[in-house]
Short mmCIF file of C-alpha atoms and ligand atoms in Angstrom, two decimals:
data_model
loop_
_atom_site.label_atom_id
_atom_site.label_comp_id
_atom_site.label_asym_id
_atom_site.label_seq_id
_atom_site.Cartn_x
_atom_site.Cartn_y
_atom_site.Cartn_z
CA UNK A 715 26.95 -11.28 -0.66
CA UNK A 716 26.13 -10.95 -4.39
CA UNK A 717 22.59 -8.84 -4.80
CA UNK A 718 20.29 -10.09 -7.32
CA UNK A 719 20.00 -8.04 -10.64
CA UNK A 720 17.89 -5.15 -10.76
CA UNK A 721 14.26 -6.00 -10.68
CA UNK A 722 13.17 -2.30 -10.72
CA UNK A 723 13.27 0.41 -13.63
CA UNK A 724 12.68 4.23 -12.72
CA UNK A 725 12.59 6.49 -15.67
CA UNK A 726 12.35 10.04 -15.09
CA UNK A 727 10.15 12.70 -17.32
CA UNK A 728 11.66 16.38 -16.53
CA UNK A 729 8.59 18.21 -17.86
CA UNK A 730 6.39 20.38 -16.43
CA UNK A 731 3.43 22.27 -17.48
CA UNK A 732 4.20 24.97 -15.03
CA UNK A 733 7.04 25.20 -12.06
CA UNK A 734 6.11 25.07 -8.82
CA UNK A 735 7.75 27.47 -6.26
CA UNK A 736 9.11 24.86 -3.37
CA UNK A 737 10.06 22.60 -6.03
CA UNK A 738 14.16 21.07 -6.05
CA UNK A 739 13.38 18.16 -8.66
CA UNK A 740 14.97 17.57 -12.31
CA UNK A 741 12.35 19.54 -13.99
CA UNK A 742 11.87 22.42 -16.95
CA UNK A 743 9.09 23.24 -18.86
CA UNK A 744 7.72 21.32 -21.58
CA UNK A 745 8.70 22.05 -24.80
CA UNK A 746 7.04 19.60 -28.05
CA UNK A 747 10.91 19.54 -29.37
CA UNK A 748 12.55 18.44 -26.58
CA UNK A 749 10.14 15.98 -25.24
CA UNK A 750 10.67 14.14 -29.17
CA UNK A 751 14.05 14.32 -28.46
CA UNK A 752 14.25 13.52 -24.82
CA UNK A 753 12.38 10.24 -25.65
CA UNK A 754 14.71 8.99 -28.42
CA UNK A 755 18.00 9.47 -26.06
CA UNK A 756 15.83 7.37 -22.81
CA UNK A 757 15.11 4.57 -25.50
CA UNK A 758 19.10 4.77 -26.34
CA UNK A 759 20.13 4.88 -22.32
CA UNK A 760 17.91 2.31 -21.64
CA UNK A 761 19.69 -0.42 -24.48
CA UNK A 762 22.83 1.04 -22.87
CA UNK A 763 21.91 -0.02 -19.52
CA UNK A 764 21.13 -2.84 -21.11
CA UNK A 765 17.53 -2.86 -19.70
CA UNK A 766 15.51 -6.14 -19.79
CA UNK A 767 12.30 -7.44 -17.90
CA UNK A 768 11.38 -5.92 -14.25
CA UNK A 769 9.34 -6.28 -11.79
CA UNK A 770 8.34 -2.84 -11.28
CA UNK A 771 8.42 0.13 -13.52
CA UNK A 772 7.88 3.73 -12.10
CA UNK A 773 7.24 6.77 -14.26
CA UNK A 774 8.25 9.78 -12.17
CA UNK A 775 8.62 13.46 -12.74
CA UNK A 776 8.41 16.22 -13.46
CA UNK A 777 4.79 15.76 -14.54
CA UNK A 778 4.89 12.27 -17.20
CA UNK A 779 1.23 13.11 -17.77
CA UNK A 780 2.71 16.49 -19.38
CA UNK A 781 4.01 14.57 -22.84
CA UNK A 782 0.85 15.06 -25.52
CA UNK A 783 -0.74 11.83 -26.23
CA UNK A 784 1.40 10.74 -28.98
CA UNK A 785 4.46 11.17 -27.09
CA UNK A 786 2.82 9.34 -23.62
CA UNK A 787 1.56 6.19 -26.57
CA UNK A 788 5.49 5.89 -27.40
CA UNK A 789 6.97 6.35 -23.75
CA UNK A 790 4.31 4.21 -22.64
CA UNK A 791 4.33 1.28 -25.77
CA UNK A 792 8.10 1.10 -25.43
CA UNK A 793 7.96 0.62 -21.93
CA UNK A 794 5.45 -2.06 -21.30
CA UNK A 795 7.79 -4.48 -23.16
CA UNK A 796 10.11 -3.97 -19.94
CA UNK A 797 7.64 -5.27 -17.82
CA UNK A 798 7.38 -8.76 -16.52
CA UNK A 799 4.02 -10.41 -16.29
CA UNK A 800 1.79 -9.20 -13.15
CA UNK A 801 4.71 -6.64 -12.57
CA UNK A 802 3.76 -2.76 -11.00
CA UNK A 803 3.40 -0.29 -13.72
CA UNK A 804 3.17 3.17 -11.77
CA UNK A 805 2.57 6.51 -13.41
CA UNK A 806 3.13 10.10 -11.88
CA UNK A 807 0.21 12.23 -13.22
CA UNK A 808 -0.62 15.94 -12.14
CA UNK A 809 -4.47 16.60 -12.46
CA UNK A 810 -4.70 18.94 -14.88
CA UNK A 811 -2.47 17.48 -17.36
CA UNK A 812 -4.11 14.20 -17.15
CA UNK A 813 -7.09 13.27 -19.59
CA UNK A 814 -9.94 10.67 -20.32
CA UNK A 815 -7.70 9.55 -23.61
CA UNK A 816 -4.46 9.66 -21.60
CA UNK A 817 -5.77 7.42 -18.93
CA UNK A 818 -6.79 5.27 -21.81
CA UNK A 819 -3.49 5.05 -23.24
CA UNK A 820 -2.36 4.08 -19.58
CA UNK A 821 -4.61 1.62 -19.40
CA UNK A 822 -3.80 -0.09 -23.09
CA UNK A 823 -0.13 -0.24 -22.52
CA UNK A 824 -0.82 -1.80 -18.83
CA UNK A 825 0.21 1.02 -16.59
CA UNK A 826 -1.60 -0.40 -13.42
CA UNK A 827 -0.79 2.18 -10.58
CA UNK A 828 -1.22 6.00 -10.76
CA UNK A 829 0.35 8.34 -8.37
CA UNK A 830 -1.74 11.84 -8.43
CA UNK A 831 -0.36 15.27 -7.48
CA UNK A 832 -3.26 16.74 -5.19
CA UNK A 833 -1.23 18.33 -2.91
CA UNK A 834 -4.36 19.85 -0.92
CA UNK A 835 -8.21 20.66 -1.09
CA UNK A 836 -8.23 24.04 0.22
CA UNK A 837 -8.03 26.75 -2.98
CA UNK A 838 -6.02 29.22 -0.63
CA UNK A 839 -3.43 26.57 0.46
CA UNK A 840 -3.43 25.26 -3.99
CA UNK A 841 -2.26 28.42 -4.60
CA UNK A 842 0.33 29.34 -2.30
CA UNK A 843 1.93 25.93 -3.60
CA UNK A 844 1.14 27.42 -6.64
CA UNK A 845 -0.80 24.53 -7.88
CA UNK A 846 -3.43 25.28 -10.65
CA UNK A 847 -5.84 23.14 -10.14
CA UNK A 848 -8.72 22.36 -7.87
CA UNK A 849 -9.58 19.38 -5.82
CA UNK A 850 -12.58 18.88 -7.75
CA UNK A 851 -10.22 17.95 -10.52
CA UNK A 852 -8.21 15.39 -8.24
CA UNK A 853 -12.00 13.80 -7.55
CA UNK A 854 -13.16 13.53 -11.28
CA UNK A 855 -9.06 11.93 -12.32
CA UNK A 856 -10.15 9.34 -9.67
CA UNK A 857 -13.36 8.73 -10.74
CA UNK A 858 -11.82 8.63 -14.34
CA UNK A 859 -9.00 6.04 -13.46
CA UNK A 860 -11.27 3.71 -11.63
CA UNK A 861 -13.61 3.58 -14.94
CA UNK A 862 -10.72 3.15 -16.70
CA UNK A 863 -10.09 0.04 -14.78
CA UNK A 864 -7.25 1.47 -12.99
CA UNK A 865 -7.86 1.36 -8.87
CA UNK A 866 -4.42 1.53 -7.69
CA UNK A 867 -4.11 4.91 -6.94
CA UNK A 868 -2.06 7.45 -5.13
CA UNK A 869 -2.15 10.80 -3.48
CA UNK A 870 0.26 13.06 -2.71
CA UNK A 871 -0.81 15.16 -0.17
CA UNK A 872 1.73 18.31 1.63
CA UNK A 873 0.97 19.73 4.88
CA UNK A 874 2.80 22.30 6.49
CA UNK A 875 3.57 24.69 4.39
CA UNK A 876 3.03 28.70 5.00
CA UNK A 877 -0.30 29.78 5.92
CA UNK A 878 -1.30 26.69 6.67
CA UNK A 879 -3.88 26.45 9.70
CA UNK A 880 -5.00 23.78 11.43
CA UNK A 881 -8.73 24.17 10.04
CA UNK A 882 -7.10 24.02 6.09
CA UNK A 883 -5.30 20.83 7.50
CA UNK A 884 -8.89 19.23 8.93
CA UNK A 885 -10.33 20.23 5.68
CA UNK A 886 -7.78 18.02 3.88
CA UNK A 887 -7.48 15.17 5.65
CA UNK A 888 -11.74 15.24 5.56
CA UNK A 889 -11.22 15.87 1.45
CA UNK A 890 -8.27 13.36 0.88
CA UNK A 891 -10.15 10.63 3.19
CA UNK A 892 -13.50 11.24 0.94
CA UNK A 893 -11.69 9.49 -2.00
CA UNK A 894 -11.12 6.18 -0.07
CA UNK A 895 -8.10 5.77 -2.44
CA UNK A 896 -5.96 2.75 -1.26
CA UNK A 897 -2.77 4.59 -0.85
CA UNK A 898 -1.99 8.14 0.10
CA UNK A 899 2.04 10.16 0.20
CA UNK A 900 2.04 12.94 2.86
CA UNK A 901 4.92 15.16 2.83
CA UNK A 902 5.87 18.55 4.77
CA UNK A 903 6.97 21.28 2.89
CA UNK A 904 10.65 21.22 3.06
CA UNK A 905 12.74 24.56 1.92
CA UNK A 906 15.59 23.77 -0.78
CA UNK A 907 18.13 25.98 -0.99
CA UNK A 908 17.85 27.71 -4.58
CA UNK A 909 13.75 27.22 -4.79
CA UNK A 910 11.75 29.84 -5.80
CA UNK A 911 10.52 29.58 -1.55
CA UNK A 912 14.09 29.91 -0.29
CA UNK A 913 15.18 32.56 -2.27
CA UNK A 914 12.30 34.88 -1.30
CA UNK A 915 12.72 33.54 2.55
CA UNK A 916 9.50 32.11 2.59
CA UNK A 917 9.42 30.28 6.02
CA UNK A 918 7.21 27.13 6.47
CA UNK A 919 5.54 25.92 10.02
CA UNK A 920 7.47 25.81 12.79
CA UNK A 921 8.83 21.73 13.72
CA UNK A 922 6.52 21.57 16.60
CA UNK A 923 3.35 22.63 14.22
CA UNK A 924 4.71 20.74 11.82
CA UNK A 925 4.65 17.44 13.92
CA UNK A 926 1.59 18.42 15.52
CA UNK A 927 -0.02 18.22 12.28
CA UNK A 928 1.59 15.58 10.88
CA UNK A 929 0.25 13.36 14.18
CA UNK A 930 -3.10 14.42 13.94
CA UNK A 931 -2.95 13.50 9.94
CA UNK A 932 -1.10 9.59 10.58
CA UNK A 933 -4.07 9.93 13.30
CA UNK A 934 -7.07 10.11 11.36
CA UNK A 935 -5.57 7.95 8.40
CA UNK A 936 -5.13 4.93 11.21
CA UNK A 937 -8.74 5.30 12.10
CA UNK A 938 -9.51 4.74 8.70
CA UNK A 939 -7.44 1.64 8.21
CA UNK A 940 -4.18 3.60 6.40
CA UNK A 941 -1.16 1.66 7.55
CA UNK A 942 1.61 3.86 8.15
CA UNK A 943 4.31 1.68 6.53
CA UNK A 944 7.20 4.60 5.74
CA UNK A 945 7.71 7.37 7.24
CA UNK A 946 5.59 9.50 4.91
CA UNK A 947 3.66 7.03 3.19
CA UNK A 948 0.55 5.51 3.99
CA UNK A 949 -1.25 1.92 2.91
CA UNK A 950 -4.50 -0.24 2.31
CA UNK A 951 -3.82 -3.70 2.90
CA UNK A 952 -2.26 -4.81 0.10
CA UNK A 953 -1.61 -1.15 -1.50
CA UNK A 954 2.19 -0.56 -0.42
CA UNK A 955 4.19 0.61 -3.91
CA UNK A 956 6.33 -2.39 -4.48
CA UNK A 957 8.73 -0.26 -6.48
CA UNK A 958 9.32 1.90 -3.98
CA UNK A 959 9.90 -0.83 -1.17
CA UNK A 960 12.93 -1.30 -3.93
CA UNK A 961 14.62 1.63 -2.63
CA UNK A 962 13.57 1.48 1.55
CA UNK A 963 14.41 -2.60 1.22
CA UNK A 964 18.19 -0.74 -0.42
CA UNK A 965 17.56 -3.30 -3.25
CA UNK A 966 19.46 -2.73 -6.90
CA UNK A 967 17.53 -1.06 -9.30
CA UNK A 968 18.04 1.15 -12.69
CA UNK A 969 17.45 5.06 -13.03
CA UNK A 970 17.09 6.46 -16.63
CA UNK A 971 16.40 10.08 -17.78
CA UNK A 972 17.63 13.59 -16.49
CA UNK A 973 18.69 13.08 -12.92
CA UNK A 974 18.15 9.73 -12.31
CA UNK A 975 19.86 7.65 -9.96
CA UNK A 976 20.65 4.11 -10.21
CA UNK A 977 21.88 1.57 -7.84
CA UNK A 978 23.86 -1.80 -8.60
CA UNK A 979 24.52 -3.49 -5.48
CA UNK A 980 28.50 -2.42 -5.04
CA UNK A 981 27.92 0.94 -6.88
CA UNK A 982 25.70 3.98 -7.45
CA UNK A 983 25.53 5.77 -10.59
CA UNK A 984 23.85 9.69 -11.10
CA UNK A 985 22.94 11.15 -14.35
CA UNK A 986 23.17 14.77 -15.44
CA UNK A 987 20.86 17.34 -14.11
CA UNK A 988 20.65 19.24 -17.33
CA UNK A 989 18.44 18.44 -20.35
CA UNK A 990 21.24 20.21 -22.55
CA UNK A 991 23.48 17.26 -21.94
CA UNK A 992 21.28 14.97 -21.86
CA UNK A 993 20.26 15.37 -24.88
CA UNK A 994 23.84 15.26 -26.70
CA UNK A 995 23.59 11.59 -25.41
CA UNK A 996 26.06 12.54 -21.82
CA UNK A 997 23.74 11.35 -19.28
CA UNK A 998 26.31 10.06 -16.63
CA UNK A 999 27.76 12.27 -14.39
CA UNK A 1000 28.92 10.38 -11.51
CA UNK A 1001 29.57 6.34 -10.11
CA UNK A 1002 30.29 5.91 -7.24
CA UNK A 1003 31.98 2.71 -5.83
CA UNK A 1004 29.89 1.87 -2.10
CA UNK A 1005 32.95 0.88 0.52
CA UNK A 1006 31.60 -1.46 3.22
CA UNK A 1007 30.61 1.55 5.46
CA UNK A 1008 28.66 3.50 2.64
CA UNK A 1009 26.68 0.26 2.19
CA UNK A 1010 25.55 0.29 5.79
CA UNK A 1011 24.86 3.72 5.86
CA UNK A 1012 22.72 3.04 2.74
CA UNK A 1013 21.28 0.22 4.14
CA UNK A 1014 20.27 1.63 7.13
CA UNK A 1015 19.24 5.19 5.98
CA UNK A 1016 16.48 2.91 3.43
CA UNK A 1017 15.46 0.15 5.81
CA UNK A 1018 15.24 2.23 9.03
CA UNK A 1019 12.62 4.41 7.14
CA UNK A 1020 9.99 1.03 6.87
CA UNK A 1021 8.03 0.21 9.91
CA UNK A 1022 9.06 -3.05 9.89
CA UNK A 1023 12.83 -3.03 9.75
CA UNK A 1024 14.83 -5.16 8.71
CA UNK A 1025 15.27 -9.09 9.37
CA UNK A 1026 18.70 -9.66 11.51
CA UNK A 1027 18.89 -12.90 9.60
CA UNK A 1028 18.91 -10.60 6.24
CA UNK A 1029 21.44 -7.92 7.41
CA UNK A 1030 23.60 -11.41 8.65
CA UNK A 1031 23.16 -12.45 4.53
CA UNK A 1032 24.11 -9.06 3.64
CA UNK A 1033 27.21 -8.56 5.38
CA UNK A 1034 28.28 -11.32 6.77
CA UNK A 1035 28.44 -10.31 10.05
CA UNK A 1036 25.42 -10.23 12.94
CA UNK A 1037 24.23 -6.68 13.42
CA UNK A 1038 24.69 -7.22 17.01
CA UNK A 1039 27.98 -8.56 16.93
CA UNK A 1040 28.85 -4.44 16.20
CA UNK A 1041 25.72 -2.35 16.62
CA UNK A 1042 24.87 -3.71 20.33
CA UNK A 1043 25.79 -1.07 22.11
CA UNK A 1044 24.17 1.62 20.08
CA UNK A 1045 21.07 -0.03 19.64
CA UNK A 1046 20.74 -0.64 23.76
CA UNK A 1047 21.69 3.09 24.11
CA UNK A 1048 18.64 3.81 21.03
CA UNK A 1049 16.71 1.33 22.32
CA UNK A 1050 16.39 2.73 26.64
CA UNK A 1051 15.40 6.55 24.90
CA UNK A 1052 12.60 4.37 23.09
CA UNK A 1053 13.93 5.45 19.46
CA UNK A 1054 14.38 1.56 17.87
CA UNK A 1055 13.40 -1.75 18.76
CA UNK A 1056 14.29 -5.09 18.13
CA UNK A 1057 10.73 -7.48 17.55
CA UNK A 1058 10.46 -11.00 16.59
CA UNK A 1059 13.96 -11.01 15.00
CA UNK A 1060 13.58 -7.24 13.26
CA UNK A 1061 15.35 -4.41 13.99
CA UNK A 1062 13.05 -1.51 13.72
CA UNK A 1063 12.53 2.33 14.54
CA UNK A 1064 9.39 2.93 16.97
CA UNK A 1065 6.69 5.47 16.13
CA UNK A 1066 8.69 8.27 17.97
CA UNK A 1067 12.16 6.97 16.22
CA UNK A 1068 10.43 7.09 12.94
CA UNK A 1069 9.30 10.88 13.90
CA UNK A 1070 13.51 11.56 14.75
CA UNK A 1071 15.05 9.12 11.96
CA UNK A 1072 18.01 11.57 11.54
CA UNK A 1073 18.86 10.97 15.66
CA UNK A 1074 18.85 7.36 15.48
CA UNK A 1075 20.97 7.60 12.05
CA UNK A 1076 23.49 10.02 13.54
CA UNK A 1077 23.84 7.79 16.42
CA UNK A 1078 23.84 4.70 15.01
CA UNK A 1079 26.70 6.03 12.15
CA UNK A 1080 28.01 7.55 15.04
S1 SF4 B 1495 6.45 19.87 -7.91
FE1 SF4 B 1495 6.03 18.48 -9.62
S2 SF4 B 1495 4.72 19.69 -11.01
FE2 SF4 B 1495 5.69 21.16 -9.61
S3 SF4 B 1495 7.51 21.81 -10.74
FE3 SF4 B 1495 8.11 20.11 -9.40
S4 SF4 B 1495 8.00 18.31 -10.67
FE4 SF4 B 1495 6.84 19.94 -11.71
#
């Protein structure tokens, strides 16, 4: 089956205002010379790609909200002419690099969803992530944005990470819940090799703390109405990121910048990792052509990660094939051990599968 074009633009900013130690993105410090530069080469990948209206735009980082204000008014001007009337505009911000005349500049060039780096409340726990700001911060950038017009607003939110105790993570979820913001991104701390953490053999929780906390935080956030709709993300009614439900729904979309990824239905395409390159105008390193088994794996890995699974009737368009007609077997064997679950014609991982996605992957690539 022929997927539709790509509805979905992700552009990535690489710069940082400081590095953080746990962190494995496409990021450097910012520099004023190679921002100016790094913003003429997107506007030139982006008429390569041959970029025209979508449905959601996502500005990710790297901190976007570290580009000065002139540089954010031309990121920002170019790209609201890519976006399609009552599309999602979201913007990665980090507190302290965000503004009052920034978040007016978001709001004049229609950026309608902001996605804030508060990590945690707790000073102690701020700076062993080596975060430089203060929670105080987080509440006055929410206060700001919602002035500002803009209510659509995300946290992101780590928890088990070194020193971490179970009185920091009460404080947290008491702090994060205080801001009744409509959509919150919880993540554990997970060591990449080559981090500033790995290489000085910093060692986070244990996996049983780790999912201890993690339960008692999807706890709390039910009682308050949070749907848990991915495995790390987090809802109001209403409030799910459509631009990520792009990627979980394995839908096509385009990737621009330094380390961007893009995906076009049959193939997958990765740019460079350095800025150096990037900015000589080489940004593709790799395409990769998706045989019929990659796109399962794909389509599983994404889909499997949503609550709600996917419709049979979809993965029937998709392939052309019923998922039972081959995946019975697995999914009976998944499906006694209570890992997945098949509901009014959905597929789907239970609570507990959701909590061991990688099992019910293994065994359903298996
Ligand atoms: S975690 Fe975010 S702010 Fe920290 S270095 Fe990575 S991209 Fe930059």
């Amino acid at each position: 089956m022929t997927l539709p074009k790509p509805d979905s633009l992700y552009v990535h900013i690489p710069f940082c205002t400081h590095i953080c130690p746990y962190c494995d993105f496409a990021k450097v410090l910012y520099r004023p010379e190679w921002a100016k530069a790094y913003l003429k080469w997107l506007k030139e990948e982006a008429a390569q790609r041959d970029c025209g209206l979508f449905s959601t735009l996502f500005v990710g980082g790297g901190t976007p909200s570290a580009l000065s204000e002139e540089e954010l008014e031309d990121l920002l001007s170019f790209l609201s002419k890519h976006l399609k009337e009552g599309g999602e505009f979201s913007l990665e911000a980090n507190p302290e690099s965000l503004s009052e005349s920034k978040i007016a500049l978001l709001r004049k060039y229609g950026v309608n969803r902001v996605s804030l780096g508060a990590q945690s409340s707790v000073p102690a726990s701020l700076k062993t992530l080596g975060r430089n700001h203060d929670f105080a911060l987080v509440a006055e950038r929410v206060r700001q944005l919602r002035d500002a017009g803009i209510t659509n607003i995300s946290l992101d939110w780590m928890y088990g990470f070194p020193s971490q105790s179970e009185e920091d993570l009460r404080q947290d979820i008491d702090a994060f819940l205080s801001l009744k913001v409509p959509h919150l991104s919880a993540y554990s701390l997970i060591l990449e090799p080559g981090t500033s953490y790995a290489v000085k053999g910093v060692k986070p929780l244990s996996d049983d703390m780790q999912q201890s906390y993690f339960e008692t935080l999807r706890d709390a956030l039910a009682q308050e109405g949070y749907e848990r709709y991915e495995v790390s993300n987090f809802a109001l009614s209403g409030y799910r990121c459509r631009h990520n439900l792009t990627y979980w729904k394995d839908l096509p979309y385009i990737g621009i910048g330094v380390g961007a990824a893009g995906y076009l239905g049959e193939s997958r395409y990765t740019n460079t990792r350095s800025l150096g390159l990037y900015l000589e105008g080489r940004y593709e390193e790799e395409v990769e052509h998706l045989d019929e088994s990659s796109l399962l794996e794909d389509y599983f890995l994404t889909n499997l990660r949503l609550t709600e699974g996917f419709k049979e009737s979809d993965f029937k368009q998709r392939f052309g094939f019923s998922f039972s007609s081959r995946y019975q077997e697995r999914f009976d064997r998944l499906s006694s051990r209570g890992l997945l679950e098949q509901k009014q014609g959905s597929i789907r991982t239970t609570s507990r599968g959701l909590d061991l996605l990688d099992t019910v992957l293994l065994e359903l690539f298996d």
